[in-house]
Every structure is written in structure tokens, then in C-alpha cells.
Amino acid sequence: MAGGFSEGSLAMFTALSPAGALTFALMAAYLLAHAKRMDQASWDRVSHAFLVPLGVVWMGFMASATHLGTPANALHAFAGIGRSPLSNEVLCTVVFLFVGGMYWLYTYKISYLKSLAQALLVCSIVASALMMWFTAFAYSVPTVPSWDTWHTPLNLWGLSFAAGTALASCVLGVLFGRDDRWPRVLRRISYVCVVGVVLLLGMHARFLAGVENNVAGAYQAVPWYGVVIVSYAAISLAGLYVLGKAARCEGWRGAVMGSLGCVLVFIATFLARLPFYFSYLSAGF
Amino acid sequence: MAYGFYFDSTRCTGCRTCEMACKDYKDLPAEIAFRRVFDYEGGSCALGADGTVASDVFMYHVSDACNHCENPKCFAACPTGAIEKDDDGIVFINQETCTGNGACVDACPYGVPILVKEEGKAKKCDMCRDRVAEGKQPICVEACPLRALEWGDLDELKAAHPDAVAGIAPLADPSETVPSLLINACPAAKEPGDTTGFVANEKEVTGVAAFE
């Protein structure tokens, strides 16, 4: 891979889908935590809002499909399950979308079994965790030393937590307003994650300086890594600030501002994914 | 049984006849080569106080195609199972099921598979399977004017060349994939992973020049 821009669609996938899956899991956890005292109308409102994280995961998934030269053969991607990290990643994403989508559709029934809905939510949380796990390890290729490092899964999880908690905070904030504790707490967690991610990206940049093969060094491909880290911090913190402002607004104004804040956080996440793809360096050449 | 290549770096002059024969036989476009010849160079000259010149300059060529590894990383990485290894140890890409996702390109430490964007497929050396099936040698082996390339049953090649090694710079560490490759290392040859030299024809053989 001569340049990371050819992997832009994968950067899009890894920026959107794991974060969307985490948002789904957090919203599911919210429902399960409030299952006993939540009225049916509120439950349904949250359930129908699962369209947002599902849409985010789906957008990322579609972006990754554009990475294929021959999308018509995409179903063959299941042939390598267990052997190919990419197949495992695709399978987990499909399973998550299936289980999450099942739950979302199920709650559109006029009457439905709450216990079955809760079971589907638990399955969705497990599926989202598996998806995040296998996506993070999809790049564990021993012959690519710049990718086969502990930084890779930690960076992905950090970025997903920062964006996922921000999106969950936004959705729950729009649904329940300033009186609910969860959006506020999730936004604070997102702030902490952003700081953690900045530190992780810094460590990754430092690590790359020592990775080289016969013809090049990994850091040569990303001399602008520092600019990306600063940009990530600035844009995502701006996004969280807007999200915080949105929490104080009612109605459509809060929704628009919240969405803007989330878009900023996701733009920052996408930017932060690019150096990873640019830093590809084989053990050979 | 597994077929493999033997490369004699003491004979290779870097003429690229192997590469050209392959391109011609496989009808490859200008920008694609399944077999590539690396020019590996290094060292320096220093003028001593007594006016004499001390030199540790070295230079040699390495002709390399797919090494049809015993443990092919491309095979392990391919999500669609498009990369297969047949009973003769030949690793090939099934063009019907390849999606062109590039996982094999990333995983191969020899930089062998090539993603052909126009076709949306990955391609690489298949050890001239069609010729092998007819009892012939791969075209690169047959074309080499210096007889620096040999091909055959790997065990027989090992018996014929007991001093051969599995890798020299700039090729990757052979322990990663266990290539079906034997090399007679010339006196100038460096160990895999060597950083004292450089690939002098980088733009010709790798995509790394795009980093600059």
C-alpha cells in the first residue's frame, strides 16, 4: 500500500462502525438499567432511536465495501472465517447488524414481549463487544510490524469509546433532556477518552520512529502525525463543547447542535485513523 | 511434494531477462512484473592519509518472484479463500473469488501480490502452473541466460545445493513464511534485515518511493 488515501474507505469504516456499535451497546445498557421503572412510551422512543447507531455502523460497513475491487464477490468474504482476521471482522459486523436490526424492527410491533426484547438487547451488547474486538485485531498481521502492535487495538478502542460515548450522550440527551444523568456522564467519559487517545496516538507516533525495513522507516510515511494528533484533540474537544452546549438547549435546536457536535467528533476520529493506514510497513519491502 | 526455486546470486548479472520473459509470457502491462530483480548496494570509499582508498562497497542482484511459501501469509490473510495452495505447493490466486480487498498485498513480506485496480483483482506469479502441468519449467527459469535460476522439487534442490540459504537482503526474514526458495549467496550478500545497504532500483521494484 503506497499511500493511506487508498485505504480511506477502511479509515471511514473503523471510524464509524465500532463507535456506532458502542453507542448501540450504551443505549442498550441504558434501557436495561431502566427496564423496571421506564414506561412503554419512553422505552419505545429509545428503541426507535437505535436507528442512529445502526445507521452509523451501516454507513461504515458500506464504506468498507467500496474498498473491494469486485464487490460482486463480497459474499466470499465468509470463506475465511477462523483463518482470516478480515473474515472474522466482517462476520462480527454482519452478526451485530442482524441482531441489532432484529431488535429495532421487533420494537415496532404494536405489542411485544419485553423479556425477548431484553434478551435481544443483551445479545446486541455481546455482538457489539465481539465486533469491536475483531475489528481491532483485523490488522494483526505478523509480517506488518507497524500494524502488529498493542497500539493498534488500543487506538481503535480509544477512538471508538470517545466517539461512541459522545453519540450516545447526544441521542439520550435529545430524548430525555437535561434532567437525565446518563448524557452528562457519557460526555465526561468522552472527554477522558479524548485525552487518553491523544496520549495513545503520541505513543504510537513514537513507536513508529523505531520501525523500519530494508528500504524505509514507518515514520517516513507519516511525518505529519503530530499535526493529526493536535487536530484530533482540537476538533473532538470542540465537538464535545458543542455537545455540552446542546445539552442546555431544548427541542430541535438541541438536536441540531448535538448532531453538529457528534459530526465534529467523528471527523476528528476519521482524521486520527489515517496515520495508521499511511504507516503500513512490511517486514520485507 | 513442493516445487521451489533456486537462485544463484553468484551468477546473476541483473540482466532482467527472467523478468521480461515472465512479462512477455503472461502478457503483463508495463507497470506490473511478477518477477523482479532487486539491485542491493551499500558501503563507501574512504581516502586514507597515505593516499590509498579503502572500500567496503558491495553490490549484488536478487531475482525474486512469489516464493510459494510453506506458510504463506497471503493465504492466511485472504478473507475470500481466493488464494489456494495446490498439491505441488504452488500458491495461486483464484481470480473468480478474488474481491481485490488487498489483504494479501498487505500480508506478503515479499511484496509479491499486486492489486490491479482496473480489474479489481490481486495477481501474482503462479509458477507457470500451465507450463508445469505440461512438464515444462517456469518461463523465467528457462529464459535465464546465466542459468542462475533453477526450479524443481524442493527436496531435490536442497540435496543438490546443500549450502544454499533461504534468504538474503533485501528479502524478508525467511522464518516468517518459510519460502520455497534456495539461494546461493554471493560473497557480498547480506543477511535478511540488513540495514547497511539499500535497494538502488526502489522505484522499479517497490511502491515505497510513493512515501517520498
PDB file of N, CA and C in Angstrom, chain B residues 61-151:
ATOM      1  N   HIS B  61      22.640  -8.569  -7.133  1.00  0.00           N
ATOM      2  CA  HIS B  61      21.253  -8.607  -7.621  1.00  0.00           C
ATOM      3  C   HIS B  61      20.519  -9.777  -6.983  1.00  0.00           C
ATOM      4  N   VAL B  62      19.234  -9.583  -6.781  1.00  0.00           N
ATOM      5  CA  VAL B  62      18.382 -10.679  -6.291  1.00  0.00           C
ATOM      6  C   VAL B  62      17.156 -10.755  -7.189  1.00  0.00           C
ATOM      7  N   SER B  63      16.999 -11.892  -7.857  1.00  0.00           N
ATOM      8  CA  SER B  63      15.815 -12.106  -8.684  1.00  0.00           C
ATOM      9  C   SER B  63      14.784 -12.833  -7.818  1.00  0.00           C
ATOM     10  N   ASP B  64      13.610 -12.207  -7.673  1.00  0.00           N
ATOM     11  CA  ASP B  64      12.611 -12.792  -6.771  1.00  0.00           C
ATOM     12  C   ASP B  64      11.205 -12.709  -7.379  1.00  0.00           C
ATOM     13  N   ALA B  65      10.490 -13.804  -7.271  1.00  0.00           N
ATOM     14  CA  ALA B  65       9.063 -13.821  -7.639  1.00  0.00           C
ATOM     15  C   ALA B  65       8.315 -14.351  -6.424  1.00  0.00           C
ATOM     16  N   CYS B  66       7.109 -14.861  -6.617  1.00  0.00           N
ATOM     17  CA  CYS B  66       6.428 -15.481  -5.475  1.00  0.00           C
ATOM     18  C   CYS B  66       7.263 -16.679  -5.051  1.00  0.00           C
ATOM     19  N   ASN B  67       7.432 -16.816  -3.738  1.00  0.00           N
ATOM     20  CA  ASN B  67       8.254 -17.909  -3.221  1.00  0.00           C
ATOM     21  C   ASN B  67       7.426 -19.124  -2.805  1.00  0.00           C
ATOM     22  N   HIS B  68       6.130 -19.061  -3.084  1.00  0.00           N
ATOM     23  CA  HIS B  68       5.227 -20.198  -2.845  1.00  0.00           C
ATOM     24  C   HIS B  68       5.534 -20.825  -1.476  1.00  0.00           C
ATOM     25  N   CYS B  69       5.458 -19.948  -0.482  1.00  0.00           N
ATOM     26  CA  CYS B  69       5.893 -20.288   0.881  1.00  0.00           C
ATOM     27  C   CYS B  69       5.145 -21.484   1.472  1.00  0.00           C
ATOM     28  N   GLU B  70       5.823 -22.140   2.372  1.00  0.00           N
ATOM     29  CA  GLU B  70       5.205 -23.248   3.095  1.00  0.00           C
ATOM     30  C   GLU B  70       4.110 -22.700   4.027  1.00  0.00           C
ATOM     31  N   ASN B  71       4.355 -21.492   4.536  1.00  0.00           N
ATOM     32  CA  ASN B  71       3.399 -20.846   5.435  1.00  0.00           C
ATOM     33  C   ASN B  71       3.014 -19.483   4.850  1.00  0.00           C
ATOM     34  N   PRO B  72       2.258 -19.510   3.748  1.00  0.00           N
ATOM     35  CA  PRO B  72       2.002 -18.241   3.044  1.00  0.00           C
ATOM     36  C   PRO B  72       1.073 -17.311   3.815  1.00  0.00           C
ATOM     37  N   LYS B  73       1.564 -16.125   4.116  1.00  0.00           N
ATOM     38  CA  LYS B  73       0.765 -15.161   4.867  1.00  0.00           C
ATOM     39  C   LYS B  73      -0.381 -14.620   4.012  1.00  0.00           C
ATOM     40  N   CYS B  74      -0.182 -14.585   2.694  1.00  0.00           N
ATOM     41  CA  CYS B  74      -1.247 -14.118   1.802  1.00  0.00           C
ATOM     42  C   CYS B  74      -2.451 -15.048   1.906  1.00  0.00           C
ATOM     43  N   PHE B  75      -2.170 -16.322   1.961  1.00  0.00           N
ATOM     44  CA  PHE B  75      -3.202 -17.358   2.067  1.00  0.00           C
ATOM     45  C   PHE B  75      -3.977 -17.181   3.371  1.00  0.00           C
ATOM     46  N   ALA B  76      -3.225 -16.957   4.458  1.00  0.00           N
ATOM     47  CA  ALA B  76      -3.870 -16.823   5.771  1.00  0.00           C
ATOM     48  C   ALA B  76      -4.716 -15.563   5.859  1.00  0.00           C
ATOM     49  N   ALA B  77      -4.272 -14.507   5.171  1.00  0.00           N
ATOM     50  CA  ALA B  77      -4.964 -13.220   5.299  1.00  0.00           C
ATOM     51  C   ALA B  77      -6.188 -13.111   4.401  1.00  0.00           C
ATOM     52  N   CYS B  78      -6.198 -13.848   3.308  1.00  0.00           N
ATOM     53  CA  CYS B  78      -7.278 -13.680   2.315  1.00  0.00           C
ATOM     54  C   CYS B  78      -8.634 -14.074   2.909  1.00  0.00           C
ATOM     55  N   PRO B  79      -9.572 -13.116   2.982  1.00  0.00           N
ATOM     56  CA  PRO B  79     -10.863 -13.445   3.591  1.00  0.00           C
ATOM     57  C   PRO B  79     -11.756 -14.296   2.692  1.00  0.00           C
ATOM     58  N   THR B  80     -11.501 -14.285   1.402  1.00  0.00           N
ATOM     59  CA  THR B  80     -12.420 -14.978   0.489  1.00  0.00           C
ATOM     60  C   THR B  80     -11.940 -16.371   0.111  1.00  0.00           C
ATOM     61  N   GLY B  81     -10.780 -16.761   0.600  1.00  0.00           N
ATOM     62  CA  GLY B  81     -10.259 -18.080   0.244  1.00  0.00           C
ATOM     63  C   GLY B  81      -9.839 -18.149  -1.217  1.00  0.00           C
ATOM     64  N   ALA B  82      -9.579 -16.977  -1.812  1.00  0.00           N
ATOM     65  CA  ALA B  82      -9.216 -16.946  -3.235  1.00  0.00           C
ATOM     66  C   ALA B  82      -7.791 -17.434  -3.456  1.00  0.00           C
ATOM     67  N   ILE B  83      -6.991 -17.427  -2.392  1.00  0.00           N
ATOM     68  CA  ILE B  83      -5.616 -17.892  -2.538  1.00  0.00           C
ATOM     69  C   ILE B  83      -5.547 -19.355  -2.126  1.00  0.00           C
ATOM     70  N   GLU B  84      -5.072 -20.160  -3.031  1.00  0.00           N
ATOM     71  CA  GLU B  84      -5.026 -21.601  -2.789  1.00  0.00           C
ATOM     72  C   GLU B  84      -3.597 -22.104  -2.937  1.00  0.00           C
ATOM     73  N   LYS B  85      -3.349 -23.249  -2.314  1.00  0.00           N
ATOM     74  CA  LYS B  85      -2.040 -23.902  -2.428  1.00  0.00           C
ATOM     75  C   LYS B  85      -2.313 -25.314  -2.905  1.00  0.00           C
ATOM     76  N   ASP B  86      -1.813 -25.667  -4.078  1.00  0.00           N
ATOM     77  CA  ASP B  86      -2.156 -26.984  -4.625  1.00  0.00           C
ATOM     78  C   ASP B  86      -1.209 -28.076  -4.116  1.00  0.00           C
ATOM     79  N   ASP B  87      -1.418 -29.282  -4.592  1.00  0.00           N
ATOM     80  CA  ASP B  87      -0.642 -30.431  -4.101  1.00  0.00           C
ATOM     81  C   ASP B  87       0.847 -30.309  -4.421  1.00  0.00           C
ATOM     82  N   ASP B  88       1.188 -29.490  -5.407  1.00  0.00           N
ATOM     83  CA  ASP B  88       2.594 -29.279  -5.762  1.00  0.00           C
ATOM     84  C   ASP B  88       3.209 -28.116  -4.986  1.00  0.00           C
ATOM     85  N   GLY B  89       2.439 -27.556  -4.037  1.00  0.00           N
ATOM     86  CA  GLY B  89       2.953 -26.440  -3.238  1.00  0.00           C
ATOM     87  C   GLY B  89       2.877 -25.106  -3.946  1.00  0.00           C
ATOM     88  N   ILE B  90       2.200 -25.084  -5.092  1.00  0.00           N
ATOM     89  CA  ILE B  90       2.086 -23.825  -5.838  1.00  0.00           C
ATOM     90  C   ILE B  90       0.951 -22.994  -5.250  1.00  0.00           C
ATOM     91  N   VAL B  91       1.286 -21.764  -4.864  1.00  0.00           N
ATOM     92  CA  VAL B  91       0.289 -20.844  -4.306  1.00  0.00           C
ATOM     93  C   VAL B  91      -0.219 -19.975  -5.455  1.00  0.00           C
ATOM     94  N   PHE B  92      -1.523 -19.984  -5.655  1.00  0.00           N
ATOM     95  CA  PHE B  92      -2.082 -19.206  -6.764  1.00  0.00           C
ATOM     96  C   PHE B  92      -3.373 -18.516  -6.342  1.00  0.00           C
ATOM     97  N   ILE B  93      -3.736 -17.485  -7.101  1.00  0.00           N
ATOM     98  CA  ILE B  93      -4.945 -16.719  -6.779  1.00  0.00           C
ATOM     99  C   ILE B  93      -6.064 -17.126  -7.725  1.00  0.00           C
ATOM    100  N   ASN B  94      -7.165 -17.575  -7.145  1.00  0.00           N
ATOM    101  CA  ASN B  94      -8.347 -17.904  -7.937  1.00  0.00           C
ATOM    102  C   ASN B  94      -9.030 -16.585  -8.306  1.00  0.00           C
ATOM    103  N   GLN B  95      -8.947 -16.218  -9.557  1.00  0.00           N
ATOM    104  CA  GLN B  95      -9.462 -14.923  -9.996  1.00  0.00           C
ATOM    105  C   GLN B  95     -10.987 -14.826  -9.890  1.00  0.00           C
ATOM    106  N   GLU B  96     -11.656 -15.973  -9.847  1.00  0.00           N
ATOM    107  CA  GLU B  96     -13.127 -15.969  -9.755  1.00  0.00           C
ATOM    108  C   GLU B  96     -13.605 -15.444  -8.407  1.00  0.00           C
ATOM    109  N   THR B  97     -12.880 -15.808  -7.336  1.00  0.00           N
ATOM    110  CA  THR B  97     -13.355 -15.445  -5.996  1.00  0.00           C
ATOM    111  C   THR B  97     -12.600 -14.268  -5.377  1.00  0.00           C
ATOM    112  N   CYS B  98     -11.562 -13.790  -6.037  1.00  0.00           N
ATOM    113  CA  CYS B  98     -10.814 -12.637  -5.501  1.00  0.00           C
ATOM    114  C   CYS B  98     -11.700 -11.392  -5.547  1.00  0.00           C
ATOM    115  N   THR B  99     -11.723 -10.650  -4.432  1.00  0.00           N
ATOM    116  CA  THR B  99     -12.508  -9.407  -4.402  1.00  0.00           C
ATOM    117  C   THR B  99     -11.617  -8.170  -4.540  1.00  0.00           C
ATOM    118  N   GLY B 100     -10.315  -8.382  -4.547  1.00  0.00           N
ATOM    119  CA  GLY B 100      -9.398  -7.252  -4.662  1.00  0.00           C
ATOM    120  C   GLY B 100      -9.350  -6.401  -3.405  1.00  0.00           C
ATOM    121  N   ASN B 101      -9.555  -7.026  -2.237  1.00  0.00           N
ATOM    122  CA  ASN B 101      -9.542  -6.238  -0.994  1.00  0.00           C
ATOM    123  C   ASN B 101      -8.130  -5.911  -0.521  1.00  0.00           C
ATOM    124  N   GLY B 102      -7.141  -6.570  -1.076  1.00  0.00           N
ATOM    125  CA  GLY B 102      -5.749  -6.196  -0.800  1.00  0.00           C
ATOM    126  C   GLY B 102      -5.136  -6.778   0.461  1.00  0.00           C
ATOM    127  N   ALA B 103      -5.843  -7.682   1.139  1.00  0.00           N
ATOM    128  CA  ALA B 103      -5.289  -8.258   2.374  1.00  0.00           C
ATOM    129  C   ALA B 103      -4.005  -9.029   2.079  1.00  0.00           C
ATOM    130  N   CYS B 104      -3.941  -9.705   0.948  1.00  0.00           N
ATOM    131  CA  CYS B 104      -2.742 -10.470   0.581  1.00  0.00           C
ATOM    132  C   CYS B 104      -1.568  -9.527   0.297  1.00  0.00           C
ATOM    133  N   VAL B 105      -1.896  -8.387  -0.315  1.00  0.00           N
ATOM    134  CA  VAL B 105      -0.851  -7.404  -0.641  1.00  0.00           C
ATOM    135  C   VAL B 105      -0.206  -6.896   0.650  1.00  0.00           C
ATOM    136  N   ASP B 106      -1.044  -6.621   1.638  1.00  0.00           N
ATOM    137  CA  ASP B 106      -0.524  -6.131   2.920  1.00  0.00           C
ATOM    138  C   ASP B 106       0.286  -7.201   3.655  1.00  0.00           C
ATOM    139  N   ALA B 107      -0.171  -8.450   3.574  1.00  0.00           N
ATOM    140  CA  ALA B 107       0.418  -9.502   4.413  1.00  0.00           C
ATOM    141  C   ALA B 107       1.723 -10.064   3.880  1.00  0.00           C
ATOM    142  N   CYS B 108       1.924 -10.050   2.561  1.00  0.00           N
ATOM    143  CA  CYS B 108       3.117 -10.685   1.996  1.00  0.00           C
ATOM    144  C   CYS B 108       4.372  -9.856   2.275  1.00  0.00           C
ATOM    145  N   PRO B 109       5.348 -10.399   2.995  1.00  0.00           N
ATOM    146  CA  PRO B 109       6.555  -9.619   3.302  1.00  0.00           C
ATOM    147  C   PRO B 109       7.480  -9.456   2.098  1.00  0.00           C
ATOM    148  N   TYR B 110       7.186 -10.195   1.025  1.00  0.00           N
ATOM    149  CA  TYR B 110       7.992 -10.066  -0.192  1.00  0.00           C
ATOM    150  C   TYR B 110       7.366  -9.085  -1.187  1.00  0.00           C
ATOM    151  N   GLY B 111       6.230  -8.521  -0.823  1.00  0.00           N
ATOM    152  CA  GLY B 111       5.565  -7.564  -1.712  1.00  0.00           C
ATOM    153  C   GLY B 111       5.186  -8.181  -3.038  1.00  0.00           C
ATOM    154  N   VAL B 112       4.785  -9.444  -3.005  1.00  0.00           N
ATOM    155  CA  VAL B 112       4.537 -10.159  -4.262  1.00  0.00           C
ATOM    156  C   VAL B 112       3.170  -9.867  -4.893  1.00  0.00           C
ATOM    157  N   PRO B 113       2.055 -10.080  -4.186  1.00  0.00           N
ATOM    158  CA  PRO B 113       0.771  -9.837  -4.863  1.00  0.00           C
ATOM    159  C   PRO B 113       0.629  -8.366  -5.268  1.00  0.00           C
ATOM    160  N   ILE B 114       0.040  -8.173  -6.408  1.00  0.00           N
ATOM    161  CA  ILE B 114      -0.155  -6.813  -6.931  1.00  0.00           C
ATOM    162  C   ILE B 114      -1.656  -6.601  -7.120  1.00  0.00           C
ATOM    163  N   LEU B 115      -2.146  -5.453  -6.650  1.00  0.00           N
ATOM    164  CA  LEU B 115      -3.561  -5.148  -6.823  1.00  0.00           C
ATOM    165  C   LEU B 115      -3.734  -4.426  -8.154  1.00  0.00           C
ATOM    166  N   VAL B 116      -4.454  -5.041  -9.062  1.00  0.00           N
ATOM    167  CA  VAL B 116      -4.711  -4.404 -10.362  1.00  0.00           C
ATOM    168  C   VAL B 116      -6.056  -3.693 -10.247  1.00  0.00           C
ATOM    169  N   LYS B 117      -5.989  -2.384 -10.035  1.00  0.00           N
ATOM    170  CA  LYS B 117      -7.192  -1.591  -9.736  1.00  0.00           C
ATOM    171  C   LYS B 117      -8.229  -1.700 -10.852  1.00  0.00           C
ATOM    172  N   GLU B 118      -7.765  -1.666 -12.089  1.00  0.00           N
ATOM    173  CA  GLU B 118      -8.703  -1.677 -13.220  1.00  0.00           C
ATOM    174  C   GLU B 118      -9.560  -2.938 -13.217  1.00  0.00           C
ATOM    175  N   GLU B 119      -8.966  -4.039 -12.804  1.00  0.00           N
ATOM    176  CA  GLU B 119      -9.692  -5.306 -12.811  1.00  0.00           C
ATOM    177  C   GLU B 119     -10.306  -5.624 -11.447  1.00  0.00           C
ATOM    178  N   GLY B 120      -9.869  -4.896 -10.408  1.00  0.00           N
ATOM    179  CA  GLY B 120     -10.365  -5.180  -9.062  1.00  0.00           C
ATOM    180  C   GLY B 120      -9.922  -6.545  -8.581  1.00  0.00           C
ATOM    181  N   LYS B 121      -8.726  -6.949  -8.952  1.00  0.00           N
ATOM    182  CA  LYS B 121      -8.216  -8.276  -8.588  1.00  0.00           C
ATOM    183  C   LYS B 121      -6.756  -8.182  -8.159  1.00  0.00           C
ATOM    184  N   ALA B 122      -6.358  -9.131  -7.327  1.00  0.00           N
ATOM    185  CA  ALA B 122      -4.941  -9.252  -6.991  1.00  0.00           C
ATOM    186  C   ALA B 122      -4.333 -10.307  -7.917  1.00  0.00           C
ATOM    187  N   LYS B 123      -3.088 -10.082  -8.318  1.00  0.00           N
ATOM    188  CA  LYS B 123      -2.421 -11.021  -9.228  1.00  0.00           C
ATOM    189  C   LYS B 123      -1.009 -11.291  -8.738  1.00  0.00           C
ATOM    190  N   LYS B 124      -0.487 -12.419  -9.122  1.00  0.00           N
ATOM    191  CA  LYS B 124       0.895 -12.749  -8.762  1.00  0.00           C
ATOM    192  C   LYS B 124       1.386 -13.938  -9.578  1.00  0.00           C
ATOM    193  N   CYS B 125       2.655 -14.236  -9.398  1.00  0.00           N
ATOM    194  CA  CYS B 125       3.282 -15.381 -10.052  1.00  0.00           C
ATOM    195  C   CYS B 125       2.586 -16.675  -9.621  1.00  0.00           C
ATOM    196  N   ASP B 126       2.258 -17.522 -10.585  1.00  0.00           N
ATOM    197  CA  ASP B 126       1.660 -18.822 -10.253  1.00  0.00           C
ATOM    198  C   ASP B 126       2.604 -19.958 -10.636  1.00  0.00           C
ATOM    199  N   MET B 127       3.888 -19.649 -10.689  1.00  0.00           N
ATOM    200  CA  MET B 127       4.924 -20.627 -11.004  1.00  0.00           C
ATOM    201  C   MET B 127       4.654 -21.278 -12.369  1.00  0.00           C
ATOM    202  N   CYS B 128       3.990 -20.533 -13.239  1.00  0.00           N
ATOM    203  CA  CYS B 128       3.639 -21.041 -14.587  1.00  0.00           C
ATOM    204  C   CYS B 128       2.961 -22.418 -14.470  1.00  0.00           C
ATOM    205  N   ARG B 129       1.895 -22.463 -13.712  1.00  0.00           N
ATOM    206  CA  ARG B 129       1.190 -23.748 -13.490  1.00  0.00           C
ATOM    207  C   ARG B 129       0.850 -24.462 -14.787  1.00  0.00           C
ATOM    208  N   ASP B 130       0.462 -23.677 -15.794  1.00  0.00           N
ATOM    209  CA  ASP B 130       0.092 -24.307 -17.067  1.00  0.00           C
ATOM    210  C   ASP B 130       1.297 -25.006 -17.697  1.00  0.00           C
ATOM    211  N   ARG B 131       2.448 -24.369 -17.618  1.00  0.00           N
ATOM    212  CA  ARG B 131       3.663 -24.970 -18.181  1.00  0.00           C
ATOM    213  C   ARG B 131       4.087 -26.186 -17.337  1.00  0.00           C
ATOM    214  N   VAL B 132       3.999 -26.033 -16.024  1.00  0.00           N
ATOM    215  CA  VAL B 132       4.384 -27.140 -15.140  1.00  0.00           C
ATOM    216  C   VAL B 132       3.507 -28.370 -15.437  1.00  0.00           C
ATOM    217  N   ALA B 133       2.210 -28.109 -15.669  1.00  0.00           N
ATOM    218  CA  ALA B 133       1.292 -29.220 -15.970  1.00  0.00           C
ATOM    219  C   ALA B 133       1.685 -29.931 -17.267  1.00  0.00           C
ATOM    220  N   GLU B 134       2.356 -29.190 -18.148  1.00  0.00           N
ATOM    221  CA  GLU B 134       2.804 -29.785 -19.425  1.00  0.00           C
ATOM    222  C   GLU B 134       4.204 -30.393 -19.306  1.00  0.00           C
ATOM    223  N   GLY B 135       4.724 -30.382 -18.086  1.00  0.00           N
ATOM    224  CA  GLY B 135       6.048 -30.959 -17.876  1.00  0.00           C
ATOM    225  C   GLY B 135       7.182 -30.011 -18.197  1.00  0.00           C
ATOM    226  N   LYS B 136       6.838 -28.716 -18.328  1.00  0.00           N
ATOM    227  CA  LYS B 136       7.879 -27.725 -18.639  1.00  0.00           C
ATOM    228  C   LYS B 136       8.266 -26.959 -17.372  1.00  0.00           C
ATOM    229  N   GLN B 137       9.324 -26.160 -17.484  1.00  0.00           N
ATOM    230  CA  GLN B 137       9.778 -25.328 -16.373  1.00  0.00           C
ATOM    231  C   GLN B 137       9.089 -23.966 -16.435  1.00  0.00           C
ATOM    232  N   PRO B 138       9.039 -23.229 -15.318  1.00  0.00           N
ATOM    233  CA  PRO B 138       8.551 -21.843 -15.385  1.00  0.00           C
ATOM    234  C   PRO B 138       9.381 -21.061 -16.399  1.00  0.00           C
ATOM    235  N   ILE B 139       8.741 -20.107 -17.050  1.00  0.00           N
ATOM    236  CA  ILE B 139       9.378 -19.412 -18.171  1.00  0.00           C
ATOM    237  C   ILE B 139      10.623 -18.620 -17.730  1.00  0.00           C
ATOM    238  N   CYS B 140      10.611 -18.087 -16.506  1.00  0.00           N
ATOM    239  CA  CYS B 140      11.746 -17.298 -16.021  1.00  0.00           C
ATOM    240  C   CYS B 140      12.999 -18.176 -15.910  1.00  0.00           C
ATOM    241  N   VAL B 141      12.798 -19.418 -15.464  1.00  0.00           N
ATOM    242  CA  VAL B 141      13.920 -20.346 -15.291  1.00  0.00           C
ATOM    243  C   VAL B 141      14.496 -20.698 -16.657  1.00  0.00           C
ATOM    244  N   GLU B 142      13.585 -20.956 -17.581  1.00  0.00           N
ATOM    245  CA  GLU B 142      14.033 -21.341 -18.922  1.00  0.00           C
ATOM    246  C   GLU B 142      14.756 -20.193 -19.632  1.00  0.00           C
ATOM    247  N   ALA B 143      14.329 -18.942 -19.295  1.00  0.00           N
ATOM    248  CA  ALA B 143      14.877 -17.793 -20.017  1.00  0.00           C
ATOM    249  C   ALA B 143      16.238 -17.339 -19.498  1.00  0.00           C
ATOM    250  N   CYS B 144      16.578 -17.629 -18.252  1.00  0.00           N
ATOM    251  CA  CYS B 144      17.798 -17.072 -17.655  1.00  0.00           C
ATOM    252  C   CYS B 144      19.047 -17.476 -18.461  1.00  0.00           C
ATOM    253  N   PRO B 145      19.733 -16.491 -19.052  1.00  0.00           N
ATOM    254  CA  PRO B 145      20.894 -16.817 -19.889  1.00  0.00           C
ATOM    255  C   PRO B 145      22.112 -17.277 -19.088  1.00  0.00           C
ATOM    256  N   LEU B 146      22.120 -16.929 -17.775  1.00  0.00           N
ATOM    257  CA  LEU B 146      23.264 -17.296 -16.937  1.00  0.00           C
ATOM    258  C   LEU B 146      23.011 -18.577 -16.158  1.00  0.00           C
ATOM    259  N   ARG B 147      21.825 -19.143 -16.366  1.00  0.00           N
ATOM    260  CA  ARG B 147      21.406 -20.333 -15.602  1.00  0.00           C
ATOM    261  C   ARG B 147      21.523 -20.086 -14.105  1.00  0.00           C
ATOM    262  N   ALA B 148      21.131 -18.869 -13.717  1.00  0.00           N
ATOM    263  CA  ALA B 148      21.151 -18.514 -12.294  1.00  0.00           C
ATOM    264  C   ALA B 148      19.894 -18.990 -11.589  1.00  0.00           C
ATOM    265  N   LEU B 149      18.889 -19.367 -12.359  1.00  0.00           N
ATOM    266  CA  LEU B 149      17.636 -19.848 -11.773  1.00  0.00           C
ATOM    267  C   LEU B 149      17.457 -21.328 -12.061  1.00  0.00           C
ATOM    268  N   GLU B 150      17.045 -22.036 -11.040  1.00  0.00           N
ATOM    269  CA  GLU B 150      16.671 -23.446 -11.211  1.00  0.00           C
ATOM    270  C   GLU B 150      15.309 -23.639 -10.575  1.00  0.00           C
ATOM    271  N   TRP B 151      14.638 -24.673 -10.977  1.00  0.00           N
ATOM    272  CA  TRP B 151      13.310 -24.961 -10.421  1.00  0.00           C
ATOM    273  C   TRP B 151      13.145 -26.467 -10.329  1.00  0.00           C
TER     274      TRP B 151
END
